[in-house]
């Protein structure tokens, strides 16, 4: 897990931390449980398990205090540091070196051993034990939940066959080792490959994904098998071997099926439920993480309640809901879920291993039998290897990429036993199973051996065998695209050849998912989004971040603002503005000012950063246009005009915020120029643009995109505002009706850019945008938001001044971006511009449902115009312009 | 159908196909019965309409492209040999095959042939370059209507820039190999598995 935890000193931290999250959770969980119990279904399991819960928490709190106290002097002797206070740092260095060789889990067990020894010495009695109740109710779920939730679903299902097969075959092969029922029992529990141990070790080793997912997935599913076998044998033992009839064996098999399938079903049901609930949490973002945790945990508890496989249930709940939940919840919730889960899992893992160490010291609990132990070790190893070989032999018939010998070695060597086996063996009833102490001892030894020895040696082994490691290479957009294309291609070929293969079924599933499941479980706004576009956004943002990271010290200050950008930007619905801009605007050129529109001194740094990014990232290809070079003069002119106008306009704007004039002539000038100029997309140009865009865009959005507005509670910008330029209104409204739910479809994009035009182009234009009437229409409650947005507009608008010279094309851009608005040609037939732009008409018209009138919603205007996001605005608009003109003429 | 298929397919023909494509005898007969069942005109060749009649293919976004891949340039009929030749691209890569017979031309299921097949899915005009427009077409087919032209355009731009090495704003086959090579293992399927 985290490297932080690997330091012994730090590892004691989770201990003290543990008390807070767990005790915090306790009331919640207990209330949940009690509500469960109050139903007629009340079951005996949870009650007794819950009541002892408090004592483990207390004891772990105690032990955490103890261990944190102890760890200091303990390790200072190691490092022989004379000064106690300096020991953490020296320890850290020490542990860093150390942990490259020794896996974390070994360290933790060792620490546990030492602690247990000390406790034993002082109190003569082992106080702290790994209690099965604690383990199964609280520690295991956190780890499994983490693993299940973040399991790469596709990889998992791609390898599902392998996992299932290896699971069943490997589990059953241990049975042979002894004839007695009790040994069968023991075999069942000892053969379980432990997810915790595997996770701990394999994550550090970084084997390739396929291998990891097979071993890890196997160990997860193993639980079902192990627990069922365990229970079956347990009942056999109770009945007595001689009374077991053939029918009972079949019952055992049947119960195995029921337990695993039932567990899976419970998990899937909860996954659907969770996804469905998160669809409606728009207004209460704060409960999203809690919901995720509770539902996943409920899946676990419910399965446990019906004695189904809880781990399976939880895993499948995590896998199943991940896709939908991730899309539904907000970015903040996503981050919260992620880190809380990871933290809890690390804590649980740490505790398990330390407790394992501690409880191993207690001699009273176990009895040594060299024969049994050595036999078990040998058998475990041999059968694991045998099982792997046999099962890969079968598997390789079906696999595209056969598992070769090296993989098999790693698979069999990676069969680590861990806490599950230990907890199960401790659970044994000493009266029914007289040999319990022997089993406990053997299990402890086996766990120690596998975790310590195999865990220690697996890294060198992997190195020595040259097992392909996991590459941290992030997928490129090419890979994403080609992968999708190839998938379709394969499906088609399977269809042609008349085969119902894997791709055929996956395609069927995807169809089903798209047509029914996603519709039901995803928010509408999310549902409409294109996956590919999301991927593209993510890749861009990732690139931006890495570029900045490598940017060196010039950008140190700018770097500070990046994290926020990253987190926000990768998420669809943060605020209307950010969201909107990201969707539409961050396309190719990632602009910090767009994304992070916090005004102030930062702006300059950000613009610097922006230039850096603009220079280093992929840029949209410039369309080479013949006329491009001929109007540089005009551009220069324009820029001058723009600069002058900008300044004066800003002043006017600041003083008289709500004062409006209509400057149509400015605009019409602009229009003409636009028509002549062939606008091109220029990266640097965007620098300015974003500054203006945020406020305006959100305005338009606010009007017709009510649903979206609600998505995040915290948005200040959501103004109900309306009508800036009448023409946009018409366009955006029809779109709004259809597309409003999905930002990605980006209804108002053109308008946004159009606004730039007035904004940048002339003094008077802006006032037109913010018409008096418009503000009046704004409901009182939203008025403040509107004012805010205006003020942010002001503050944003000021910085661009100095940067301006950098962008020769800038001046042309506003002009260019406006063709739609300004061009008389376009606006005339349907919406005569003067008519619309008059404040009287515009405001009520715009805000009213009238907008949806056929006139406005005419497909001509709505579809092509609205569908374009503002990002490469000019380019697009040019396109639109041309297509519109074509259709109009 | 099955019985008719095997009667119509002569042994020597099977042998030739086996040699050319590497399919096994049983695979060939099985695919032949599929071929005849698709062949509504019963003239020993498949037309585009025959393919389009497959319901799953009709909803496959890239269905048309795949169908195109079955037809040699300028023809609108494909016989069983051609059918098998195309399908052979989807057999798993066999490394030892090359060593066996280095002189013979590369098998259809070789890595580069698979890649070429994939490349042709994009490259409509067969100029050995994926232009921006060609890429856009494929993207549009895959993403459906939920995405605007501009968004798609920027995706295409980026895709090309990522792969483009010589600055011609298109993806040549060599450039395609570089970005697609790693995918071939996991993506290009295993026909044997289903056919046996």
PDB file of N, CA and C in Angstrom, chain A residues 496, chain B residues 35-54 57 63-64 66-68 70-72 75-80 83:
ATOM      1  N   UNK A 496     -20.042 -12.325 -38.367  1.00  0.00           N
ATOM      2  CA  UNK A 496     -19.979 -12.815 -39.737  1.00  0.00           C
ATOM      3  C   UNK A 496     -19.708 -14.306 -39.751  1.00  0.00           C
TER       4      UNK A 496
ATOM      5  N   UNK B  35     -20.894 -19.920 -44.473  1.00  0.00           N
ATOM      6  CA  UNK B  35     -20.842 -19.160 -45.725  1.00  0.00           C
ATOM      7  C   UNK B  35     -22.081 -19.439 -46.570  1.00  0.00           C
ATOM      8  N   UNK B  36     -22.402 -20.698 -46.682  1.00  0.00           N
ATOM      9  CA  UNK B  36     -23.556 -21.039 -47.520  1.00  0.00           C
ATOM     10  C   UNK B  36     -24.861 -20.556 -46.898  1.00  0.00           C
ATOM     11  N   UNK B  37     -24.899 -20.558 -45.591  1.00  0.00           N
ATOM     12  CA  UNK B  37     -26.141 -20.079 -44.975  1.00  0.00           C
ATOM     13  C   UNK B  37     -26.296 -18.577 -45.166  1.00  0.00           C
ATOM     14  N   UNK B  38     -25.177 -17.889 -45.299  1.00  0.00           N
ATOM     15  CA  UNK B  38     -25.264 -16.457 -45.567  1.00  0.00           C
ATOM     16  C   UNK B  38     -25.606 -16.182 -47.021  1.00  0.00           C
ATOM     17  N   UNK B  39     -25.274 -17.153 -47.850  1.00  0.00           N
ATOM     18  CA  UNK B  39     -25.381 -16.945 -49.283  1.00  0.00           C
ATOM     19  C   UNK B  39     -26.810 -17.182 -49.749  1.00  0.00           C
ATOM     20  N   UNK B  40     -27.592 -16.139 -49.677  1.00  0.00           N
ATOM     21  CA  UNK B  40     -29.009 -16.306 -50.024  1.00  0.00           C
ATOM     22  C   UNK B  40     -29.207 -16.542 -51.518  1.00  0.00           C
ATOM     23  N   UNK B  41     -28.322 -15.985 -52.296  1.00  0.00           N
ATOM     24  CA  UNK B  41     -28.455 -16.167 -53.743  1.00  0.00           C
ATOM     25  C   UNK B  41     -28.025 -17.545 -54.206  1.00  0.00           C
ATOM     26  N   UNK B  42     -27.379 -18.265 -53.329  1.00  0.00           N
ATOM     27  CA  UNK B  42     -26.907 -19.617 -53.616  1.00  0.00           C
ATOM     28  C   UNK B  42     -26.071 -19.696 -54.883  1.00  0.00           C
ATOM     29  N   UNK B  43     -25.259 -18.680 -55.078  1.00  0.00           N
ATOM     30  CA  UNK B  43     -24.404 -18.727 -56.256  1.00  0.00           C
ATOM     31  C   UNK B  43     -22.928 -18.861 -55.896  1.00  0.00           C
ATOM     32  N   UNK B  44     -22.674 -19.217 -54.668  1.00  0.00           N
ATOM     33  CA  UNK B  44     -21.291 -19.428 -54.285  1.00  0.00           C
ATOM     34  C   UNK B  44     -20.527 -18.166 -53.957  1.00  0.00           C
ATOM     35  N   UNK B  45     -21.184 -17.069 -53.981  1.00  0.00           N
ATOM     36  CA  UNK B  45     -20.517 -15.831 -53.587  1.00  0.00           C
ATOM     37  C   UNK B  45     -21.426 -15.047 -52.649  1.00  0.00           C
ATOM     38  N   UNK B  46     -20.808 -14.169 -51.930  1.00  0.00           N
ATOM     39  CA  UNK B  46     -21.581 -13.318 -51.031  1.00  0.00           C
ATOM     40  C   UNK B  46     -21.560 -11.892 -51.556  1.00  0.00           C
ATOM     41  N   UNK B  47     -22.695 -11.273 -51.477  1.00  0.00           N
ATOM     42  CA  UNK B  47     -22.734  -9.862 -51.847  1.00  0.00           C
ATOM     43  C   UNK B  47     -22.800  -9.032 -50.566  1.00  0.00           C
ATOM     44  N   UNK B  48     -22.692  -7.730 -50.723  1.00  0.00           N
ATOM     45  CA  UNK B  48     -22.784  -6.858 -49.570  1.00  0.00           C
ATOM     46  C   UNK B  48     -24.108  -7.026 -48.836  1.00  0.00           C
ATOM     47  N   UNK B  49     -25.143  -7.240 -49.618  1.00  0.00           N
ATOM     48  CA  UNK B  49     -26.460  -7.382 -48.995  1.00  0.00           C
ATOM     49  C   UNK B  49     -26.509  -8.619 -48.108  1.00  0.00           C
ATOM     50  N   UNK B  50     -25.813  -9.640 -48.557  1.00  0.00           N
ATOM     51  CA  UNK B  50     -25.787 -10.846 -47.749  1.00  0.00           C
ATOM     52  C   UNK B  50     -25.222 -10.563 -46.368  1.00  0.00           C
ATOM     53  N   UNK B  51     -24.149  -9.776 -46.365  1.00  0.00           N
ATOM     54  CA  UNK B  51     -23.552  -9.429 -45.084  1.00  0.00           C
ATOM     55  C   UNK B  51     -24.486  -8.550 -44.272  1.00  0.00           C
ATOM     56  N   UNK B  52     -25.073  -7.604 -44.956  1.00  0.00           N
ATOM     57  CA  UNK B  52     -25.896  -6.653 -44.225  1.00  0.00           C
ATOM     58  C   UNK B  52     -27.129  -7.293 -43.620  1.00  0.00           C
ATOM     59  N   UNK B  53     -27.426  -8.471 -44.083  1.00  0.00           N
ATOM     60  CA  UNK B  53     -28.583  -9.140 -43.522  1.00  0.00           C
ATOM     61  C   UNK B  53     -28.343  -9.671 -42.117  1.00  0.00           C
ATOM     62  N   UNK B  54     -27.077  -9.760 -41.763  1.00  0.00           N
ATOM     63  CA  UNK B  54     -26.781 -10.237 -40.403  1.00  0.00           C
ATOM     64  C   UNK B  54     -27.220  -9.158 -39.415  1.00  0.00           C
ATOM     65  N   UNK B  57     -24.632  -7.320 -37.278  1.00  0.00           N
ATOM     66  CA  UNK B  57     -23.727  -6.495 -38.049  1.00  0.00           C
ATOM     67  C   UNK B  57     -24.369  -5.152 -38.379  1.00  0.00           C
ATOM     68  N   UNK B  63     -19.673  -1.921 -38.768  1.00  0.00           N
ATOM     69  CA  UNK B  63     -20.092  -3.037 -39.596  1.00  0.00           C
ATOM     70  C   UNK B  63     -19.771  -2.851 -41.067  1.00  0.00           C
ATOM     71  N   UNK B  64     -20.069  -1.664 -41.561  1.00  0.00           N
ATOM     72  CA  UNK B  64     -19.832  -1.429 -42.984  1.00  0.00           C
ATOM     73  C   UNK B  64     -18.365  -1.549 -43.345  1.00  0.00           C
ATOM     74  N   UNK B  66     -16.152  -3.340 -41.903  1.00  0.00           N
ATOM     75  CA  UNK B  66     -15.739  -4.741 -41.874  1.00  0.00           C
ATOM     76  C   UNK B  66     -16.202  -5.423 -43.156  1.00  0.00           C
ATOM     77  N   UNK B  67     -17.436  -5.137 -43.513  1.00  0.00           N
ATOM     78  CA  UNK B  67     -17.943  -5.747 -44.743  1.00  0.00           C
ATOM     79  C   UNK B  67     -17.052  -5.350 -45.911  1.00  0.00           C
ATOM     80  N   UNK B  68     -16.707  -4.093 -45.940  1.00  0.00           N
ATOM     81  CA  UNK B  68     -15.832  -3.633 -47.011  1.00  0.00           C
ATOM     82  C   UNK B  68     -14.541  -4.433 -47.066  1.00  0.00           C
ATOM     83  N   UNK B  70     -14.045  -7.346 -46.641  1.00  0.00           N
ATOM     84  CA  UNK B  70     -14.163  -8.651 -47.267  1.00  0.00           C
ATOM     85  C   UNK B  70     -14.101  -8.578 -48.793  1.00  0.00           C
ATOM     86  N   UNK B  71     -14.343  -7.394 -49.289  1.00  0.00           N
ATOM     87  CA  UNK B  71     -14.414  -7.292 -50.740  1.00  0.00           C
ATOM     88  C   UNK B  71     -13.148  -6.708 -51.321  1.00  0.00           C
ATOM     89  N   UNK B  72     -12.573  -7.440 -52.260  1.00  0.00           N
ATOM     90  CA  UNK B  72     -11.413  -6.891 -52.939  1.00  0.00           C
ATOM     91  C   UNK B  72     -11.831  -5.615 -53.664  1.00  0.00           C
ATOM     92  N   UNK B  75     -14.749  -4.941 -56.432  1.00  0.00           N
ATOM     93  CA  UNK B  75     -15.663  -6.051 -56.637  1.00  0.00           C
ATOM     94  C   UNK B  75     -16.784  -5.999 -55.618  1.00  0.00           C
ATOM     95  N   UNK B  76     -17.887  -6.571 -55.981  1.00  0.00           N
ATOM     96  CA  UNK B  76     -18.963  -6.602 -54.996  1.00  0.00           C
ATOM     97  C   UNK B  76     -19.422  -8.022 -54.706  1.00  0.00           C
ATOM     98  N   UNK B  77     -18.588  -8.947 -55.039  1.00  0.00           N
ATOM     99  CA  UNK B  77     -18.870 -10.339 -54.700  1.00  0.00           C
ATOM    100  C   UNK B  77     -17.617 -10.925 -54.076  1.00  0.00           C
ATOM    101  N   UNK B  78     -17.831 -11.802 -53.135  1.00  0.00           N
ATOM    102  CA  UNK B  78     -16.673 -12.485 -52.578  1.00  0.00           C
ATOM    103  C   UNK B  78     -16.989 -13.973 -52.518  1.00  0.00           C
ATOM    104  N   UNK B  79     -16.043 -14.761 -52.964  1.00  0.00           N
ATOM    105  CA  UNK B  79     -16.256 -16.206 -52.916  1.00  0.00           C
ATOM    106  C   UNK B  79     -15.693 -16.765 -51.622  1.00  0.00           C
ATOM    107  N   UNK B  80     -15.786 -18.058 -51.493  1.00  0.00           N
ATOM    108  CA  UNK B  80     -15.392 -18.652 -50.228  1.00  0.00           C
ATOM    109  C   UNK B  80     -13.908 -18.457 -49.950  1.00  0.00           C
ATOM    110  N   UNK B  83     -13.435 -15.058 -48.681  1.00  0.00           N
ATOM    111  CA  UNK B  83     -14.042 -15.024 -47.347  1.00  0.00           C
ATOM    112  C   UNK B  83     -13.078 -15.574 -46.305  1.00  0.00           C
TER     113      UNK B  83
END
